[in-house]
């Protein structure tokens, strides 16, 4: 009885075992996960992303380089003076005047006549071989320079141009040499004021009047001999800048509203200093007489 029971269970055990095997064979196989990216490679990639952009050199062009700026130049009749503060131009010769009339050509203004009342019509010119203007005040001289597109020189501009590149006391050197400029120095012979006074005194009993501005503005004073010479006539009264007659010939106003003129004139180059150091103050800016003249300055031009 026992054997038949065991035999009856065998087929069931075999079937159950085969079912388990079949189930195991039918179960899906799990996917293998991809390997993790190496950390070193990720850090390298990040460093590449954060690297600054490469600087590239500009491409060469065929255009020619810009030309250097043109050297400064001066208007005709002026000299260029170089200095640390900047270059400027100054008249080579003491100024003469031309008179401008509407609709008419400019005419030369007489050197021995004042310009009272016609200041707006006169313009300064710098020319060789003419008589320099006298009988002009500092205020009138500044107006004449302005009418010419220039300006009255500053003190340091005038002195620098007079002393030249070598900074000498006289335009030509440190020691005065007679007859190089139109200056009598300490010899007062041929002085026009006492000579004219003797011929035509205003008051024979009062000689002090000969030094009064009224008499010293008599136009006949510069008509006498041994007074002013034509500009540039003293060829050695100059320096390497090429400016003439800055000592002697005529006093020269500078831009000082208090009133100052430099250089002395043909009868006096010693009472108020010597050479380029000569300066006269004490006259108002609107004063003039036979001995007062001027020259102009201007800023240089940079165009060719």
PDB file of C-alpha atoms in Angstrom:
ATOM      1  CA  UNK A   1       0.000   0.000   0.000  1.00  0.00           C
ATOM      2  CA  UNK A   2       2.927   2.322   0.825  1.00  0.00           C
ATOM      3  CA  UNK A   3       4.805   1.985  -2.488  1.00  0.00           C
ATOM      4  CA  UNK A   4       1.868   2.859  -4.704  1.00  0.00           C
ATOM      5  CA  UNK A   5       1.378   6.147  -2.765  1.00  0.00           C
ATOM      6  CA  UNK A   6       4.963   7.207  -3.381  1.00  0.00           C
ATOM      7  CA  UNK A   7       4.640   6.398  -7.023  1.00  0.00           C
ATOM      8  CA  UNK A   8       1.527   8.493  -7.267  1.00  0.00           C
ATOM      9  CA  UNK A   9       3.398  11.609  -5.920  1.00  0.00           C
ATOM     10  CA  UNK A  10       6.363  11.394  -8.303  1.00  0.00           C
ATOM     11  CA  UNK A  11       4.671  12.861 -11.355  1.00  0.00           C
ATOM     12  CA  UNK A  12       3.469  15.870  -9.313  1.00  0.00           C
ATOM     13  CA  UNK A  13       6.973  16.524  -7.946  1.00  0.00           C
ATOM     14  CA  UNK A  14       8.469  16.375 -11.434  1.00  0.00           C
ATOM     15  CA  UNK A  15       5.865  18.774 -12.831  1.00  0.00           C
ATOM     16  CA  UNK A  16       6.420  21.242  -9.961  1.00  0.00           C
ATOM     17  CA  UNK A  17      10.138  21.124 -10.459  1.00  0.00           C
ATOM     18  CA  UNK A  18       9.820  21.702 -14.174  1.00  0.00           C
ATOM     19  CA  UNK A  19       7.536  24.673 -13.502  1.00  0.00           C
ATOM     20  CA  UNK A  20      10.093  26.316 -11.246  1.00  0.00           C
ATOM     21  CA  UNK A  21      12.773  25.810 -13.872  1.00  0.00           C
ATOM     22  CA  UNK A  22      10.497  27.249 -16.550  1.00  0.00           C
ATOM     23  CA  UNK A  23       9.721  30.286 -14.403  1.00  0.00           C
ATOM     24  CA  UNK A  24      13.417  30.879 -13.753  1.00  0.00           C
ATOM     25  CA  UNK A  25      14.165  30.691 -17.460  1.00  0.00           C
ATOM     26  CA  UNK A  26      11.341  33.090 -18.335  1.00  0.00           C
ATOM     27  CA  UNK A  27      12.381  35.848 -15.810  1.00  0.00           C
ATOM     28  CA  UNK A  28      13.857  38.958 -17.532  1.00  0.00           C
ATOM     29  CA  UNK A  29      17.587  39.744 -17.151  1.00  0.00           C
ATOM     30  CA  UNK A  30      18.294  43.078 -15.305  1.00  0.00           C
ATOM     31  CA  UNK A  31      20.201  45.793 -17.426  1.00  0.00           C
ATOM     32  CA  UNK A  32      23.788  46.520 -16.360  1.00  0.00           C
ATOM     33  CA  UNK A  33      24.153  50.227 -15.289  1.00  0.00           C
ATOM     34  CA  UNK A  34      26.741  52.332 -17.290  1.00  0.00           C
ATOM     35  CA  UNK A  35      30.026  53.061 -15.550  1.00  0.00           C
ATOM     36  CA  UNK A  36      30.311  56.470 -13.851  1.00  0.00           C
ATOM     37  CA  UNK A  37      32.240  59.176 -15.754  1.00  0.00           C
ATOM     38  CA  UNK A  38      35.680  59.727 -14.329  1.00  0.00           C
ATOM     39  CA  UNK A  39      35.871  62.830 -12.105  1.00  0.00           C
ATOM     40  CA  UNK A  40      39.173  63.881 -13.593  1.00  0.00           C
ATOM     41  CA  UNK A  41      37.685  64.266 -17.067  1.00  0.00           C
ATOM     42  CA  UNK A  42      34.762  66.359 -15.732  1.00  0.00           C
ATOM     43  CA  UNK A  43      37.140  68.730 -13.951  1.00  0.00           C
ATOM     44  CA  UNK A  44      39.180  69.084 -17.119  1.00  0.00           C
ATOM     45  CA  UNK A  45      36.069  69.888 -19.133  1.00  0.00           C
ATOM     46  CA  UNK A  46      35.012  72.539 -16.613  1.00  0.00           C
ATOM     47  CA  UNK A  47      38.470  74.144 -16.761  1.00  0.00           C
ATOM     48  CA  UNK A  48      38.250  74.365 -20.526  1.00  0.00           C
ATOM     49  CA  UNK A  49      34.847  76.084 -20.296  1.00  0.00           C
ATOM     50  CA  UNK A  50      36.142  78.666 -17.792  1.00  0.00           C
ATOM     51  CA  UNK A  51      39.382  79.492 -19.690  1.00  0.00           C
ATOM     52  CA  UNK A  52      39.567  83.148 -20.915  1.00  0.00           C
ATOM     53  CA  UNK A  53      39.190  83.747 -24.639  1.00  0.00           C
ATOM     54  CA  UNK A  54      42.349  83.861 -26.655  1.00  0.00           C
ATOM     55  CA  UNK A  55      43.632  87.323 -27.660  1.00  0.00           C
ATOM     56  CA  UNK A  56      44.193  87.525 -31.353  1.00  0.00           C
ATOM     57  CA  UNK A  57      46.543  89.991 -33.039  1.00  0.00           C
ATOM     58  CA  UNK A  58      44.923  92.478 -35.428  1.00  0.00           C
ATOM     59  CA  UNK A  59      45.326  91.677 -39.021  1.00  0.00           C
ATOM     60  CA  UNK A  60      47.971  93.688 -40.829  1.00  0.00           C
ATOM     61  CA  UNK A  61      46.619  96.346 -43.159  1.00  0.00           C
ATOM     62  CA  UNK A  62      48.125  97.973 -46.160  1.00  0.00           C
ATOM     63  CA  UNK A  63      47.292 101.555 -44.999  1.00  0.00           C
ATOM     64  CA  UNK A  64      50.252 103.903 -44.590  1.00  0.00           C
ATOM     65  CA  UNK A  65      50.938 105.237 -41.040  1.00  0.00           C
ATOM     66  CA  UNK A  66      49.599 108.698 -40.202  1.00  0.00           C
ATOM     67  CA  UNK A  67      52.102 111.466 -40.994  1.00  0.00           C
ATOM     68  CA  UNK A  68      53.671 113.304 -38.042  1.00  0.00           C
ATOM     69  CA  UNK A  69      52.087 116.632 -37.068  1.00  0.00           C
ATOM     70  CA  UNK A  70      53.339 119.625 -38.984  1.00  0.00           C
ATOM     71  CA  UNK A  71      55.856 121.826 -37.113  1.00  0.00           C
ATOM     72  CA  UNK A  72      54.506 125.152 -35.838  1.00  0.00           C
ATOM     73  CA  UNK A  73      54.834 128.108 -38.191  1.00  0.00           C
ATOM     74  CA  UNK A  74      54.415 131.867 -37.865  1.00  0.00           C
ATOM     75  CA  UNK A  75      52.780 134.492 -40.050  1.00  0.00           C
ATOM     76  CA  UNK A  76      54.967 136.474 -42.422  1.00  0.00           C
ATOM     77  CA  UNK A  77      57.189 138.979 -40.654  1.00  0.00           C
ATOM     78  CA  UNK A  78      57.276 137.006 -37.392  1.00  0.00           C
ATOM     79  CA  UNK A  79      59.865 134.718 -35.782  1.00  0.00           C
ATOM     80  CA  UNK A  80      59.212 131.459 -33.927  1.00  0.00           C
ATOM     81  CA  UNK A  81      60.487 131.288 -30.344  1.00  0.00           C
ATOM     82  CA  UNK A  82      60.647 127.892 -28.607  1.00  0.00           C
ATOM     83  CA  UNK A  83      60.410 127.643 -24.831  1.00  0.00           C
ATOM     84  CA  UNK A  84      59.333 125.194 -22.120  1.00  0.00           C
ATOM     85  CA  UNK A  85      55.916 126.837 -21.694  1.00  0.00           C
ATOM     86  CA  UNK A  86      55.215 126.490 -25.409  1.00  0.00           C
ATOM     87  CA  UNK A  87      56.259 128.115 -28.677  1.00  0.00           C
ATOM     88  CA  UNK A  88      55.047 131.553 -29.755  1.00  0.00           C
ATOM     89  CA  UNK A  89      55.596 134.041 -32.569  1.00  0.00           C
ATOM     90  CA  UNK A  90      56.964 137.580 -32.280  1.00  0.00           C
ATOM     91  CA  UNK A  91      57.377 140.366 -34.815  1.00  0.00           C
ATOM     92  CA  UNK A  92      60.862 140.456 -36.309  1.00  0.00           C
ATOM     93  CA  UNK A  93      60.732 144.247 -36.554  1.00  0.00           C
ATOM     94  CA  UNK A  94      59.199 147.007 -34.475  1.00  0.00           C
ATOM     95  CA  UNK A  95      55.653 147.646 -35.596  1.00  0.00           C
ATOM     96  CA  UNK A  96      54.523 150.165 -38.155  1.00  0.00           C
ATOM     97  CA  UNK A  97      50.880 150.976 -38.816  1.00  0.00           C
ATOM     98  CA  UNK A  98      48.535 150.866 -41.778  1.00  0.00           C
ATOM     99  CA  UNK A  99      45.187 152.621 -41.832  1.00  0.00           C
ATOM    100  CA  UNK A 100      42.139 150.703 -42.982  1.00  0.00           C
ATOM    101  CA  UNK A 101      39.294 152.539 -44.670  1.00  0.00           C
ATOM    102  CA  UNK A 102      36.044 150.864 -45.752  1.00  0.00           C
ATOM    103  CA  UNK A 103      36.142 149.990 -49.436  1.00  0.00           C
ATOM    104  CA  UNK A 104      39.697 151.250 -49.885  1.00  0.00           C
ATOM    105  CA  UNK A 105      43.168 149.744 -49.835  1.00  0.00           C
ATOM    106  CA  UNK A 106      45.228 150.038 -46.661  1.00  0.00           C
ATOM    107  CA  UNK A 107      47.519 153.061 -46.555  1.00  0.00           C
ATOM    108  CA  UNK A 108      50.618 153.617 -44.434  1.00  0.00           C
ATOM    109  CA  UNK A 109      49.992 155.666 -41.314  1.00  0.00           C
ATOM    110  CA  UNK A 110      52.685 158.338 -40.703  1.00  0.00           C
ATOM    111  CA  UNK A 111      55.136 157.054 -38.089  1.00  0.00           C
ATOM    112  CA  UNK A 112      55.302 160.463 -36.353  1.00  0.00           C
ATOM    113  CA  UNK A 113      51.580 161.035 -35.902  1.00  0.00           C
ATOM    114  CA  UNK A 114      49.432 159.699 -33.084  1.00  0.00           C
ATOM    115  CA  UNK A 115      46.315 157.582 -33.591  1.00  0.00           C
ATOM    116  CA  UNK A 116      44.054 159.326 -31.095  1.00  0.00           C
ATOM    117  CA  UNK A 117      40.459 158.786 -32.163  1.00  0.00           C
ATOM    118  CA  UNK A 118      41.214 156.361 -35.027  1.00  0.00           C
ATOM    119  CA  UNK A 119      42.267 153.307 -33.022  1.00  0.00           C
ATOM    120  CA  UNK A 120      39.669 151.107 -34.753  1.00  0.00           C
ATOM    121  CA  UNK A 121      41.133 151.885 -38.185  1.00  0.00           C
ATOM    122  CA  UNK A 122      44.829 151.141 -37.641  1.00  0.00           C
ATOM    123  CA  UNK A 123      46.497 147.738 -37.836  1.00  0.00           C
ATOM    124  CA  UNK A 124      50.044 146.700 -36.913  1.00  0.00           C
ATOM    125  CA  UNK A 125      52.489 145.413 -39.549  1.00  0.00           C
ATOM    126  CA  UNK A 126      56.015 143.998 -39.185  1.00  0.00           C
ATOM    127  CA  UNK A 127      58.246 145.107 -42.063  1.00  0.00           C
ATOM    128  CA  UNK A 128      61.920 145.676 -42.673  1.00  0.00           C
ATOM    129  CA  UNK A 129      63.189 149.055 -43.811  1.00  0.00           C
ATOM    130  CA  UNK A 130      60.378 151.310 -42.512  1.00  0.00           C
ATOM    131  CA  UNK A 131      60.256 153.809 -39.670  1.00  0.00           C
ATOM    132  CA  UNK A 132      58.686 152.250 -36.581  1.00  0.00           C
ATOM    133  CA  UNK A 133      55.567 153.843 -35.155  1.00  0.00           C
ATOM    134  CA  UNK A 134      55.992 156.338 -32.326  1.00  0.00           C
ATOM    135  CA  UNK A 135      53.472 158.437 -30.377  1.00  0.00           C
ATOM    136  CA  UNK A 136      51.414 155.373 -29.428  1.00  0.00           C
ATOM    137  CA  UNK A 137      50.163 154.246 -26.015  1.00  0.00           C
ATOM    138  CA  UNK A 138      50.134 150.712 -24.670  1.00  0.00           C
ATOM    139  CA  UNK A 139      46.358 150.596 -24.954  1.00  0.00           C
ATOM    140  CA  UNK A 140      46.478 151.754 -28.578  1.00  0.00           C
ATOM    141  CA  UNK A 141      49.279 149.308 -29.365  1.00  0.00           C
ATOM    142  CA  UNK A 142      47.223 146.420 -27.994  1.00  0.00           C
ATOM    143  CA  UNK A 143      44.305 147.479 -30.209  1.00  0.00           C
ATOM    144  CA  UNK A 144      46.555 147.693 -33.295  1.00  0.00           C
ATOM    145  CA  UNK A 145      47.882 144.175 -32.619  1.00  0.00           C
ATOM    146  CA  UNK A 146      44.350 142.859 -32.151  1.00  0.00           C
ATOM    147  CA  UNK A 147      43.248 144.470 -35.425  1.00  0.00           C
ATOM    148  CA  UNK A 148      46.060 142.518 -37.114  1.00  0.00           C
ATOM    149  CA  UNK A 149      44.989 139.197 -35.558  1.00  0.00           C
ATOM    150  CA  UNK A 150      47.841 139.305 -33.035  1.00  0.00           C
ATOM    151  CA  UNK A 151      48.308 140.473 -29.444  1.00  0.00           C
ATOM    152  CA  UNK A 152      50.625 142.663 -27.436  1.00  0.00           C
ATOM    153  CA  UNK A 153      53.534 140.591 -26.082  1.00  0.00           C
ATOM    154  CA  UNK A 154      53.612 139.383 -22.502  1.00  0.00           C
ATOM    155  CA  UNK A 155      56.609 140.416 -20.387  1.00  0.00           C
ATOM    156  CA  UNK A 156      58.283 137.000 -20.454  1.00  0.00           C
ATOM    157  CA  UNK A 157      57.679 136.653 -24.200  1.00  0.00           C
ATOM    158  CA  UNK A 158      59.349 139.974 -24.916  1.00  0.00           C
ATOM    159  CA  UNK A 159      62.351 139.318 -22.654  1.00  0.00           C
ATOM    160  CA  UNK A 160      62.917 135.774 -23.957  1.00  0.00           C
ATOM    161  CA  UNK A 161      62.891 136.934 -27.578  1.00  0.00           C
ATOM    162  CA  UNK A 162      65.300 139.773 -26.777  1.00  0.00           C
ATOM    163  CA  UNK A 163      67.818 137.575 -24.946  1.00  0.00           C
ATOM    164  CA  UNK A 164      67.792 134.911 -27.650  1.00  0.00           C
ATOM    165  CA  UNK A 165      68.431 131.165 -27.310  1.00  0.00           C
ATOM    166  CA  UNK A 166      71.631 131.828 -25.344  1.00  0.00           C
ATOM    167  CA  UNK A 167      69.823 134.038 -22.793  1.00  0.00           C
ATOM    168  CA  UNK A 168      72.323 136.895 -23.043  1.00  0.00           C
ATOM    169  CA  UNK A 169      71.909 140.389 -21.597  1.00  0.00           C
ATOM    170  CA  UNK A 170      71.917 142.015 -25.022  1.00  0.00           C
ATOM    171  CA  UNK A 171      70.555 140.380 -28.150  1.00  0.00           C
ATOM    172  CA  UNK A 172      74.102 139.883 -29.450  1.00  0.00           C
ATOM    173  CA  UNK A 173      75.902 138.964 -26.180  1.00  0.00           C
ATOM    174  CA  UNK A 174      76.414 139.702 -22.498  1.00  0.00           C
ATOM    175  CA  UNK A 175      78.545 142.833 -22.936  1.00  0.00           C
ATOM    176  CA  UNK A 176      77.369 145.984 -24.665  1.00  0.00           C
ATOM    177  CA  UNK A 177      79.123 146.822 -27.905  1.00  0.00           C
ATOM    178  CA  UNK A 178      78.770 150.352 -29.271  1.00  0.00           C
ATOM    179  CA  UNK A 179      77.091 150.999 -32.611  1.00  0.00           C
ATOM    180  CA  UNK A 180      75.570 147.541 -32.928  1.00  0.00           C
ATOM    181  CA  UNK A 181      72.131 148.942 -32.035  1.00  0.00           C
ATOM    182  CA  UNK A 182      70.595 152.381 -32.403  1.00  0.00           C
ATOM    183  CA  UNK A 183      71.425 153.551 -28.877  1.00  0.00           C
ATOM    184  CA  UNK A 184      73.502 156.501 -27.730  1.00  0.00           C
ATOM    185  CA  UNK A 185      73.926 154.827 -24.341  1.00  0.00           C
ATOM    186  CA  UNK A 186      75.288 157.531 -21.975  1.00  0.00           C
ATOM    187  CA  UNK A 187      75.900 160.156 -24.630  1.00  0.00           C
ATOM    188  CA  UNK A 188      72.960 162.553 -24.816  1.00  0.00           C
ATOM    189  CA  UNK A 189      74.119 164.650 -27.735  1.00  0.00           C
ATOM    190  CA  UNK A 190      71.654 165.207 -30.605  1.00  0.00           C
ATOM    191  CA  UNK A 191      68.706 164.788 -28.262  1.00  0.00           C
ATOM    192  CA  UNK A 192      65.656 165.966 -30.235  1.00  0.00           C
ATOM    193  CA  UNK A 193      63.753 167.495 -27.313  1.00  0.00           C
ATOM    194  CA  UNK A 194      66.236 170.247 -26.330  1.00  0.00           C
ATOM    195  CA  UNK A 195      67.132 170.823 -30.004  1.00  0.00           C
ATOM    196  CA  UNK A 196      63.514 171.500 -30.961  1.00  0.00           C
ATOM    197  CA  UNK A 197      62.937 173.516 -27.811  1.00  0.00           C
ATOM    198  CA  UNK A 198      65.728 175.872 -28.735  1.00  0.00           C
ATOM    199  CA  UNK A 199      64.139 176.373 -32.141  1.00  0.00           C
ATOM    200  CA  UNK A 200      60.576 176.765 -30.936  1.00  0.00           C
ATOM    201  CA  UNK A 201      60.165 176.952 -27.153  1.00  0.00           C
ATOM    202  CA  UNK A 202      56.693 176.988 -25.704  1.00  0.00           C
ATOM    203  CA  UNK A 203      57.895 179.232 -22.941  1.00  0.00           C
ATOM    204  CA  UNK A 204      61.479 180.540 -22.991  1.00  0.00           C
ATOM    205  CA  UNK A 205      61.260 181.242 -19.267  1.00  0.00           C
ATOM    206  CA  UNK A 206      60.305 177.731 -18.200  1.00  0.00           C
ATOM    207  CA  UNK A 207      62.475 174.972 -19.647  1.00  0.00           C
ATOM    208  CA  UNK A 208      60.649 172.345 -17.604  1.00  0.00           C
ATOM    209  CA  UNK A 209      57.889 172.471 -20.155  1.00  0.00           C
ATOM    210  CA  UNK A 210      60.108 170.823 -22.759  1.00  0.00           C
ATOM    211  CA  UNK A 211      59.661 167.537 -20.845  1.00  0.00           C
ATOM    212  CA  UNK A 212      55.896 167.893 -20.607  1.00  0.00           C
ATOM    213  CA  UNK A 213      53.894 165.286 -22.596  1.00  0.00           C
ATOM    214  CA  UNK A 214      52.408 168.068 -24.710  1.00  0.00           C
ATOM    215  CA  UNK A 215      55.804 169.039 -26.102  1.00  0.00           C
ATOM    216  CA  UNK A 216      57.117 165.463 -26.262  1.00  0.00           C
ATOM    217  CA  UNK A 217      54.223 164.594 -28.571  1.00  0.00           C
ATOM    218  CA  UNK A 218      55.237 167.186 -31.132  1.00  0.00           C
ATOM    219  CA  UNK A 219      55.474 165.283 -34.430  1.00  0.00           C
ATOM    220  CA  UNK A 220      58.541 167.315 -35.445  1.00  0.00           C
ATOM    221  CA  UNK A 221      60.704 165.502 -32.891  1.00  0.00           C
ATOM    222  CA  UNK A 222      61.064 162.393 -35.084  1.00  0.00           C
ATOM    223  CA  UNK A 223      61.622 164.508 -38.176  1.00  0.00           C
ATOM    224  CA  UNK A 224      64.987 165.585 -36.788  1.00  0.00           C
ATOM    225  CA  UNK A 225      68.159 163.651 -37.726  1.00  0.00           C
ATOM    226  CA  UNK A 226      69.785 161.124 -35.373  1.00  0.00           C
ATOM    227  CA  UNK A 227      66.480 159.796 -34.106  1.00  0.00           C
ATOM    228  CA  UNK A 228      64.852 156.491 -35.137  1.00  0.00           C
ATOM    229  CA  UNK A 229      66.375 154.397 -37.917  1.00  0.00           C
ATOM    230  CA  UNK A 230      64.508 152.198 -40.401  1.00  0.00           C
ATOM    231  CA  UNK A 231      63.716 148.778 -38.967  1.00  0.00           C
ATOM    232  CA  UNK A 232      66.555 146.291 -39.429  1.00  0.00           C
ATOM    233  CA  UNK A 233      69.050 149.003 -40.441  1.00  0.00           C
ATOM    234  CA  UNK A 234      71.339 147.861 -37.603  1.00  0.00           C
ATOM    235  CA  UNK A 235      71.956 144.387 -39.006  1.00  0.00           C
ATOM    236  CA  UNK A 236      73.900 143.154 -35.953  1.00  0.00           C
ATOM    237  CA  UNK A 237      71.296 144.259 -33.421  1.00  0.00           C
ATOM    238  CA  UNK A 238      69.724 140.807 -33.418  1.00  0.00           C
ATOM    239  CA  UNK A 239      70.139 137.196 -32.219  1.00  0.00           C
ATOM    240  CA  UNK A 240      69.565 133.649 -33.449  1.00  0.00           C
ATOM    241  CA  UNK A 241      65.790 134.140 -33.351  1.00  0.00           C
ATOM    242  CA  UNK A 242      66.105 136.761 -36.068  1.00  0.00           C
ATOM    243  CA  UNK A 243      64.400 139.614 -34.189  1.00  0.00           C
ATOM    244  CA  UNK A 244      65.795 143.146 -34.607  1.00  0.00           C
ATOM    245  CA  UNK A 245      66.035 146.414 -32.663  1.00  0.00           C
ATOM    246  CA  UNK A 246      64.849 145.058 -29.326  1.00  0.00           C
ATOM    247  CA  UNK A 247      67.396 147.341 -27.689  1.00  0.00           C
ATOM    248  CA  UNK A 248      67.316 151.000 -28.699  1.00  0.00           C
ATOM    249  CA  UNK A 249      65.444 152.661 -31.558  1.00  0.00           C
ATOM    250  CA  UNK A 250      62.010 152.790 -29.814  1.00  0.00           C
ATOM    251  CA  UNK A 251      60.647 151.878 -26.402  1.00  0.00           C
ATOM    252  CA  UNK A 252      58.345 148.864 -26.719  1.00  0.00           C
ATOM    253  CA  UNK A 253      55.112 148.411 -24.794  1.00  0.00           C
ATOM    254  CA  UNK A 254      54.244 145.025 -23.273  1.00  0.00           C
ATOM    255  CA  UNK A 255      50.919 143.711 -22.007  1.00  0.00           C
ATOM    256  CA  UNK A 256      50.911 145.323 -18.576  1.00  0.00           C
ATOM    257  CA  UNK A 257      47.780 147.338 -17.692  1.00  0.00           C
ATOM    258  CA  UNK A 258      49.848 149.246 -15.133  1.00  0.00           C
ATOM    259  CA  UNK A 259      52.094 150.519 -17.937  1.00  0.00           C
ATOM    260  CA  UNK A 260      55.563 149.137 -18.799  1.00  0.00           C
ATOM    261  CA  UNK A 261      57.805 149.385 -21.841  1.00  0.00           C
ATOM    262  CA  UNK A 262      61.108 147.621 -22.499  1.00  0.00           C
ATOM    263  CA  UNK A 263      64.379 147.945 -24.377  1.00  0.00           C
ATOM    264  CA  UNK A 264      65.114 151.655 -24.172  1.00  0.00           C
ATOM    265  CA  UNK A 265      65.106 153.994 -27.156  1.00  0.00           C
ATOM    266  CA  UNK A 266      67.707 155.718 -29.290  1.00  0.00           C
ATOM    267  CA  UNK A 267      68.635 158.227 -26.548  1.00  0.00           C
ATOM    268  CA  UNK A 268      68.348 156.076 -23.418  1.00  0.00           C
ATOM    269  CA  UNK A 269      69.420 152.480 -22.852  1.00  0.00           C
ATOM    270  CA  UNK A 270      71.019 152.854 -19.422  1.00  0.00           C
ATOM    271  CA  UNK A 271      68.840 154.784 -16.958  1.00  0.00           C
ATOM    272  CA  UNK A 272      66.435 151.920 -16.210  1.00  0.00           C
ATOM    273  CA  UNK A 273      68.623 148.888 -16.823  1.00  0.00           C
ATOM    274  CA  UNK A 274      70.784 147.627 -19.651  1.00  0.00           C
ATOM    275  CA  UNK A 275      69.966 145.654 -22.741  1.00  0.00           C
ATOM    276  CA  UNK A 276      67.055 143.259 -22.448  1.00  0.00           C
ATOM    277  CA  UNK A 277      66.818 144.092 -18.740  1.00  0.00           C
ATOM    278  CA  UNK A 278      65.858 147.695 -19.467  1.00  0.00           C
ATOM    279  CA  UNK A 279      62.272 148.451 -18.387  1.00  0.00           C
ATOM    280  CA  UNK A 280      60.381 151.661 -17.670  1.00  0.00           C
ATOM    281  CA  UNK A 281      57.358 151.804 -15.398  1.00  0.00           C
ATOM    282  CA  UNK A 282      55.522 154.732 -13.907  1.00  0.00           C
ATOM    283  CA  UNK A 283      53.632 155.673 -17.077  1.00  0.00           C
ATOM    284  CA  UNK A 284      49.943 154.860 -17.405  1.00  0.00           C
ATOM    285  CA  UNK A 285      48.949 152.421 -20.134  1.00  0.00           C
ATOM    286  CA  UNK A 286      47.334 155.247 -22.114  1.00  0.00           C
ATOM    287  CA  UNK A 287      50.487 157.416 -22.158  1.00  0.00           C
ATOM    288  CA  UNK A 288      52.436 158.118 -25.362  1.00  0.00           C
ATOM    289  CA  UNK A 289      55.211 160.346 -26.689  1.00  0.00           C
ATOM    290  CA  UNK A 290      57.746 160.405 -29.539  1.00  0.00           C
ATOM    291  CA  UNK A 291      59.758 157.521 -28.015  1.00  0.00           C
ATOM    292  CA  UNK A 292      57.057 154.896 -27.448  1.00  0.00           C
ATOM    293  CA  UNK A 293      56.620 152.040 -29.913  1.00  0.00           C
ATOM    294  CA  UNK A 294      55.757 148.344 -29.781  1.00  0.00           C
ATOM    295  CA  UNK A 295      55.763 144.966 -31.501  1.00  0.00           C
ATOM    296  CA  UNK A 296      53.201 142.141 -31.495  1.00  0.00           C
ATOM    297  CA  UNK A 297      53.153 138.464 -30.551  1.00  0.00           C
ATOM    298  CA  UNK A 298      50.882 135.622 -31.663  1.00  0.00           C
ATOM    299  CA  UNK A 299      50.296 131.913 -31.179  1.00  0.00           C
ATOM    300  CA  UNK A 300      51.947 129.701 -33.852  1.00  0.00           C
ATOM    301  CA  UNK A 301      49.980 127.820 -36.472  1.00  0.00           C
ATOM    302  CA  UNK A 302      50.237 124.028 -36.761  1.00  0.00           C
ATOM    303  CA  UNK A 303      48.926 123.627 -40.298  1.00  0.00           C
ATOM    304  CA  UNK A 304      51.509 123.205 -43.077  1.00  0.00           C
TER     305      UNK A 304
END
